[in-house]
Amino acid sequence: MAAVIAQDPDFARIEPAAGPLPWRRRDPGFPGLLRAICGQMISNQAATAIWGRLSALPGALDPLGLLTIQETALRGAGLSRNKVLHVRALAVAIAEGRLDLPALRSAPEDEAVAAIASIPGLGPWTAQIHLLFGFERPDVFPAGDLALAAGLAHLKGLAERPKPKALAGMAEAWSPWRSLAARLLWHHWRHVTGRPAGEAE
């Protein structure tokens, strides 16, 4: 925290206004990515409800176990037809060894992102989010995240939200702690907009 604030003093204003930074994390394995698919394109409240129903299904948090669950049960938990296809594709990739999450924890970022993003339903943004909250890597910055752009624009009083390329360039100044900078910007934006903090595992 001290290093990030030394690199950019504007970050020092976040916690006094928004309160202590909550340390959000996700399971680094299959359950973490499964939850990511559940939460795509819906509100945090809806995602939490679906995750509660899905994770309660026997075997759902294990790739082989999930593949034995009938589609009707997965749909009953709240998954759309597309998301059923995506969670099954993820389970198959892990079960067959094509996606080795433990090995990816220490792989170069580009390699890890590409491997995760190759699974249907898991794009580069979701992969970067998993590296940040699942693997807890210290220097990941999802520059395509709209809330990060909005948070930074508000914090610095910018006339407009920076585009992903410009945002990535600005974030280079916070390396090697870009993940913490991202967490702080999300925290700031949640405070400004009055939104709940979301999941905390």
mmCIF file of C-alpha atoms in Angstrom:
data_model
loop_
_atom_site.group_PDB
_atom_site.id
_atom_site.type_symbol
_atom_site.label_atom_id
_atom_site.label_comp_id
_atom_site.label_asym_id
_atom_site.label_seq_id
_atom_site.Cartn_x
_atom_site.Cartn_y
_atom_site.Cartn_z
ATOM 1 C CA MET A 1 0.000 0.000 0.000
ATOM 2 C CA ALA A 2 2.810 2.384 0.894
ATOM 3 C CA ALA A 3 4.519 1.651 -2.424
ATOM 4 C CA VAL A 4 1.373 2.322 -4.462
ATOM 5 C CA ILE A 5 0.725 5.580 -2.618
ATOM 6 C CA ALA A 6 4.344 6.621 -3.135
ATOM 7 C CA GLN A 7 3.927 5.954 -6.869
ATOM 8 C CA ASP A 8 0.623 7.856 -7.027
ATOM 9 C CA PRO A 9 -0.395 9.991 -4.003
ATOM 10 C CA ASP A 10 -4.020 10.162 -5.229
ATOM 11 C CA PHE A 11 -4.481 6.620 -3.901
ATOM 12 C CA ALA A 12 -3.941 7.919 -0.371
ATOM 13 C CA ARG A 13 -7.384 9.569 -0.515
ATOM 14 C CA ILE A 14 -9.336 6.356 -1.109
ATOM 15 C CA GLU A 15 -9.375 4.528 2.239
ATOM 16 C CA PRO A 16 -9.998 7.636 4.410
ATOM 17 C CA ALA A 17 -13.205 8.208 2.419
ATOM 18 C CA ALA A 18 -14.275 4.648 1.540
ATOM 19 C CA GLY A 19 -13.012 2.798 4.601
ATOM 20 C CA PRO A 20 -10.546 -0.113 4.817
ATOM 21 C CA LEU A 21 -10.039 -2.046 1.594
ATOM 22 C CA PRO A 22 -11.881 -5.415 1.760
ATOM 23 C CA TRP A 23 -9.654 -8.213 0.559
ATOM 24 C CA ARG A 24 -11.763 -10.125 -1.953
ATOM 25 C CA ARG A 25 -10.542 -13.489 -3.200
ATOM 26 C CA ARG A 26 -11.773 -16.447 -5.212
ATOM 27 C CA ASP A 27 -10.972 -20.132 -5.153
ATOM 28 C CA PRO A 28 -7.933 -20.538 -7.446
ATOM 29 C CA GLY A 29 -9.270 -23.726 -9.006
ATOM 30 C CA PHE A 30 -12.373 -24.953 -10.791
ATOM 31 C CA PRO A 31 -14.885 -23.419 -8.340
ATOM 32 C CA GLY A 32 -13.461 -19.936 -8.882
ATOM 33 C CA LEU A 33 -13.875 -20.055 -12.652
ATOM 34 C CA LEU A 34 -17.251 -21.751 -12.292
ATOM 35 C CA ARG A 35 -18.396 -18.815 -10.191
ATOM 36 C CA ALA A 36 -17.010 -16.391 -12.756
ATOM 37 C CA ILE A 37 -19.233 -17.911 -15.444
ATOM 38 C CA CYS A 38 -22.242 -17.730 -13.122
ATOM 39 C CA GLY A 39 -21.717 -14.027 -12.561
ATOM 40 C CA GLN A 40 -21.306 -12.872 -16.147
ATOM 41 C CA MET A 41 -23.763 -10.281 -17.482
ATOM 42 C CA ILE A 42 -25.961 -10.234 -14.368
ATOM 43 C CA SER A 43 -26.099 -8.313 -11.101
ATOM 44 C CA ASN A 44 -24.071 -9.320 -8.048
ATOM 45 C CA GLN A 45 -27.296 -10.167 -6.222
ATOM 46 C CA ALA A 46 -28.521 -12.488 -8.981
ATOM 47 C CA ALA A 47 -25.082 -14.075 -9.326
ATOM 48 C CA THR A 48 -24.920 -14.776 -5.595
ATOM 49 C CA ALA A 49 -28.335 -16.448 -5.686
ATOM 50 C CA ILE A 50 -27.401 -18.640 -8.662
ATOM 51 C CA TRP A 51 -24.069 -19.555 -7.113
ATOM 52 C CA GLY A 52 -25.793 -20.586 -3.902
ATOM 53 C CA ARG A 53 -28.098 -22.963 -5.767
ATOM 54 C CA LEU A 54 -25.407 -24.320 -8.092
ATOM 55 C CA SER A 55 -22.789 -24.920 -5.393
ATOM 56 C CA ALA A 56 -25.404 -26.826 -3.343
ATOM 57 C CA LEU A 57 -25.821 -29.444 -6.089
ATOM 58 C CA PRO A 58 -23.914 -32.633 -5.150
ATOM 59 C CA GLY A 59 -20.632 -32.787 -7.070
ATOM 60 C CA ALA A 60 -21.004 -29.394 -8.715
ATOM 61 C CA LEU A 61 -17.671 -28.047 -7.428
ATOM 62 C CA ASP A 62 -15.692 -30.922 -8.973
ATOM 63 C CA PRO A 63 -15.230 -31.124 -12.756
ATOM 64 C CA LEU A 64 -16.162 -34.801 -13.044
ATOM 65 C CA GLY A 65 -19.007 -34.339 -10.598
ATOM 66 C CA LEU A 66 -20.443 -31.421 -12.536
ATOM 67 C CA LEU A 67 -20.437 -33.457 -15.743
ATOM 68 C CA THR A 68 -22.780 -35.993 -14.124
ATOM 69 C CA ILE A 69 -25.399 -33.340 -13.300
ATOM 70 C CA GLN A 70 -28.366 -33.234 -15.651
ATOM 71 C CA GLU A 71 -28.955 -30.086 -17.693
ATOM 72 C CA THR A 72 -32.371 -29.683 -16.087
ATOM 73 C CA ALA A 73 -30.715 -29.408 -12.661
ATOM 74 C CA LEU A 74 -28.170 -26.883 -13.913
ATOM 75 C CA ARG A 75 -30.918 -24.851 -15.562
ATOM 76 C CA GLY A 76 -32.949 -25.136 -12.372
ATOM 77 C CA ALA A 77 -30.054 -23.550 -10.477
ATOM 78 C CA GLY A 78 -30.400 -20.531 -12.735
ATOM 79 C CA LEU A 79 -27.869 -21.128 -15.503
ATOM 80 C CA SER A 80 -28.870 -20.139 -19.011
ATOM 81 C CA ARG A 81 -28.525 -22.676 -21.816
ATOM 82 C CA ASN A 82 -25.293 -20.982 -22.954
ATOM 83 C CA LYS A 83 -23.856 -20.980 -19.440
ATOM 84 C CA VAL A 84 -24.622 -24.695 -19.118
ATOM 85 C CA LEU A 85 -22.497 -25.240 -22.241
ATOM 86 C CA HIS A 86 -19.750 -23.044 -20.828
ATOM 87 C CA VAL A 87 -19.512 -24.673 -17.396
ATOM 88 C CA ARG A 88 -19.443 -28.090 -19.033
ATOM 89 C CA ALA A 89 -16.712 -26.978 -21.448
ATOM 90 C CA LEU A 90 -14.676 -25.772 -18.472
ATOM 91 C CA ALA A 91 -15.223 -29.041 -16.602
ATOM 92 C CA VAL A 92 -14.186 -31.107 -19.638
ATOM 93 C CA ALA A 93 -11.045 -29.023 -20.223
ATOM 94 C CA ILE A 94 -9.926 -29.502 -16.618
ATOM 95 C CA ALA A 95 -10.916 -33.178 -16.461
ATOM 96 C CA GLU A 96 -8.976 -33.896 -19.658
ATOM 97 C CA GLY A 97 -5.940 -31.933 -18.462
ATOM 98 C CA ARG A 98 -6.139 -29.335 -21.240
ATOM 99 C CA LEU A 99 -6.523 -26.599 -18.618
ATOM 100 C CA ASP A 100 -4.037 -27.129 -15.787
ATOM 101 C CA LEU A 101 -4.855 -24.403 -13.273
ATOM 102 C CA PRO A 102 -2.155 -25.316 -10.704
ATOM 103 C CA ALA A 103 0.493 -25.056 -13.441
ATOM 104 C CA LEU A 104 -0.913 -21.734 -14.623
ATOM 105 C CA ARG A 105 -0.434 -20.149 -11.201
ATOM 106 C CA SER A 106 3.273 -19.714 -11.986
ATOM 107 C CA ALA A 107 3.015 -19.359 -15.781
ATOM 108 C CA PRO A 108 3.691 -16.028 -17.532
ATOM 109 C CA GLU A 109 0.617 -13.796 -17.479
ATOM 110 C CA ASP A 110 0.058 -13.864 -21.256
ATOM 111 C CA GLU A 111 0.220 -17.669 -21.260
ATOM 112 C CA ALA A 112 -2.140 -18.021 -18.294
ATOM 113 C CA VAL A 113 -4.655 -15.554 -19.729
ATOM 114 C CA ALA A 114 -4.603 -17.228 -23.147
ATOM 115 C CA ALA A 115 -5.139 -20.692 -21.645
ATOM 116 C CA ILE A 116 -8.117 -19.642 -19.530
ATOM 117 C CA ALA A 117 -9.606 -17.439 -22.250
ATOM 118 C CA SER A 118 -9.544 -20.355 -24.718
ATOM 119 C CA ILE A 119 -12.463 -21.944 -22.851
ATOM 120 C CA PRO A 120 -15.890 -20.903 -24.224
ATOM 121 C CA GLY A 121 -17.429 -18.324 -21.920
ATOM 122 C CA LEU A 122 -14.108 -17.295 -20.392
ATOM 123 C CA GLY A 123 -12.611 -14.315 -22.213
ATOM 124 C CA PRO A 124 -9.463 -12.322 -21.443
ATOM 125 C CA TRP A 125 -11.210 -10.106 -18.865
ATOM 126 C CA THR A 126 -12.465 -13.113 -16.893
ATOM 127 C CA ALA A 127 -9.019 -14.694 -17.117
ATOM 128 C CA GLN A 128 -7.344 -11.551 -15.747
ATOM 129 C CA ILE A 129 -9.919 -11.347 -12.949
ATOM 130 C CA HIS A 130 -9.083 -14.952 -12.026
ATOM 131 C CA LEU A 131 -5.368 -14.177 -11.961
ATOM 132 C CA LEU A 132 -6.065 -11.234 -9.683
ATOM 133 C CA PHE A 133 -8.626 -12.689 -7.259
ATOM 134 C CA GLY A 134 -7.966 -16.427 -7.633
ATOM 135 C CA PHE A 135 -4.206 -16.642 -8.050
ATOM 136 C CA GLU A 136 -3.755 -13.345 -6.149
ATOM 137 C CA ARG A 137 -1.017 -12.190 -8.481
ATOM 138 C CA PRO A 138 0.366 -8.783 -7.485
ATOM 139 C CA ASP A 139 0.730 -7.126 -10.888
ATOM 140 C CA VAL A 140 -2.420 -7.753 -12.965
ATOM 141 C CA PHE A 141 -4.551 -4.902 -14.290
ATOM 142 C CA PRO A 142 -7.717 -5.664 -16.342
ATOM 143 C CA ALA A 143 -7.582 -2.513 -18.452
ATOM 144 C CA GLY A 144 -10.833 -3.380 -20.220
ATOM 145 C CA ASP A 145 -12.815 -3.094 -16.979
ATOM 146 C CA LEU A 146 -15.294 -0.212 -17.157
ATOM 147 C CA ALA A 147 -15.427 0.304 -13.397
ATOM 148 C CA LEU A 148 -11.642 0.742 -13.236
ATOM 149 C CA ALA A 149 -11.804 3.401 -15.947
ATOM 150 C CA ALA A 150 -14.686 5.137 -14.195
ATOM 151 C CA GLY A 151 -13.004 4.979 -10.805
ATOM 152 C CA LEU A 152 -9.762 6.422 -12.104
ATOM 153 C CA ALA A 153 -11.546 9.197 -14.005
ATOM 154 C CA HIS A 154 -13.423 10.192 -10.850
ATOM 155 C CA LEU A 155 -10.372 9.947 -8.595
ATOM 156 C CA LYS A 156 -8.274 12.160 -10.843
ATOM 157 C CA GLY A 157 -11.027 14.443 -12.119
ATOM 158 C CA LEU A 158 -10.504 13.446 -15.748
ATOM 159 C CA ALA A 159 -12.841 14.866 -18.384
ATOM 160 C CA GLU A 160 -13.640 11.386 -19.704
ATOM 161 C CA ARG A 161 -13.000 7.768 -18.864
ATOM 162 C CA PRO A 162 -9.745 6.506 -20.378
ATOM 163 C CA LYS A 163 -10.002 3.862 -23.084
ATOM 164 C CA PRO A 164 -8.452 0.445 -22.337
ATOM 165 C CA LYS A 165 -5.157 1.180 -24.140
ATOM 166 C CA ALA A 166 -4.748 4.511 -22.366
ATOM 167 C CA LEU A 167 -5.757 2.977 -19.039
ATOM 168 C CA ALA A 168 -3.198 0.198 -19.442
ATOM 169 C CA GLY A 169 -0.547 2.814 -20.150
ATOM 170 C CA MET A 170 -1.447 4.798 -17.049
ATOM 171 C CA ALA A 171 -1.403 1.630 -14.936
ATOM 172 C CA GLU A 172 2.204 0.918 -15.872
ATOM 173 C CA ALA A 173 3.179 3.607 -13.363
ATOM 174 C CA TRP A 174 1.809 1.390 -10.549
ATOM 175 C CA SER A 175 3.799 -1.739 -11.439
ATOM 176 C CA PRO A 176 4.695 -4.088 -9.753
ATOM 177 C CA TRP A 177 1.560 -3.556 -7.632
ATOM 178 C CA ARG A 178 -1.079 -3.006 -10.298
ATOM 179 C CA SER A 179 -3.412 -5.577 -8.719
ATOM 180 C CA LEU A 180 -3.564 -3.524 -5.533
ATOM 181 C CA ALA A 181 -4.119 -0.359 -7.558
ATOM 182 C CA ALA A 182 -7.045 -2.087 -9.285
ATOM 183 C CA ARG A 183 -8.517 -3.205 -5.945
ATOM 184 C CA LEU A 184 -8.282 0.356 -4.647
ATOM 185 C CA LEU A 185 -9.942 1.818 -7.736
ATOM 186 C CA TRP A 186 -12.812 -0.683 -7.510
ATOM 187 C CA HIS A 187 -13.147 0.150 -3.811
ATOM 188 C CA HIS A 188 -13.231 3.860 -4.621
ATOM 189 C CA TRP A 189 -15.843 3.433 -7.352
ATOM 190 C CA ARG A 190 -18.087 1.270 -5.159
ATOM 191 C CA HIS A 191 -17.946 3.967 -2.500
ATOM 192 C CA VAL A 192 -18.705 6.777 -4.956
ATOM 193 C CA THR A 193 -21.634 4.934 -6.539
ATOM 194 C CA GLY A 194 -22.952 3.395 -3.333
ATOM 195 C CA ARG A 195 -22.752 -0.118 -4.742
ATOM 196 C CA PRO A 196 -22.203 -3.158 -2.493
ATOM 197 C CA ALA A 197 -18.728 -4.674 -2.360
ATOM 198 C CA GLY A 198 -19.844 -7.907 -4.008
ATOM 199 C CA GLU A 199 -18.574 -11.337 -3.200
ATOM 200 C CA ALA A 200 -15.891 -12.028 -0.624
ATOM 201 C CA GLU A 201 -14.728 -15.596 -0.384
#
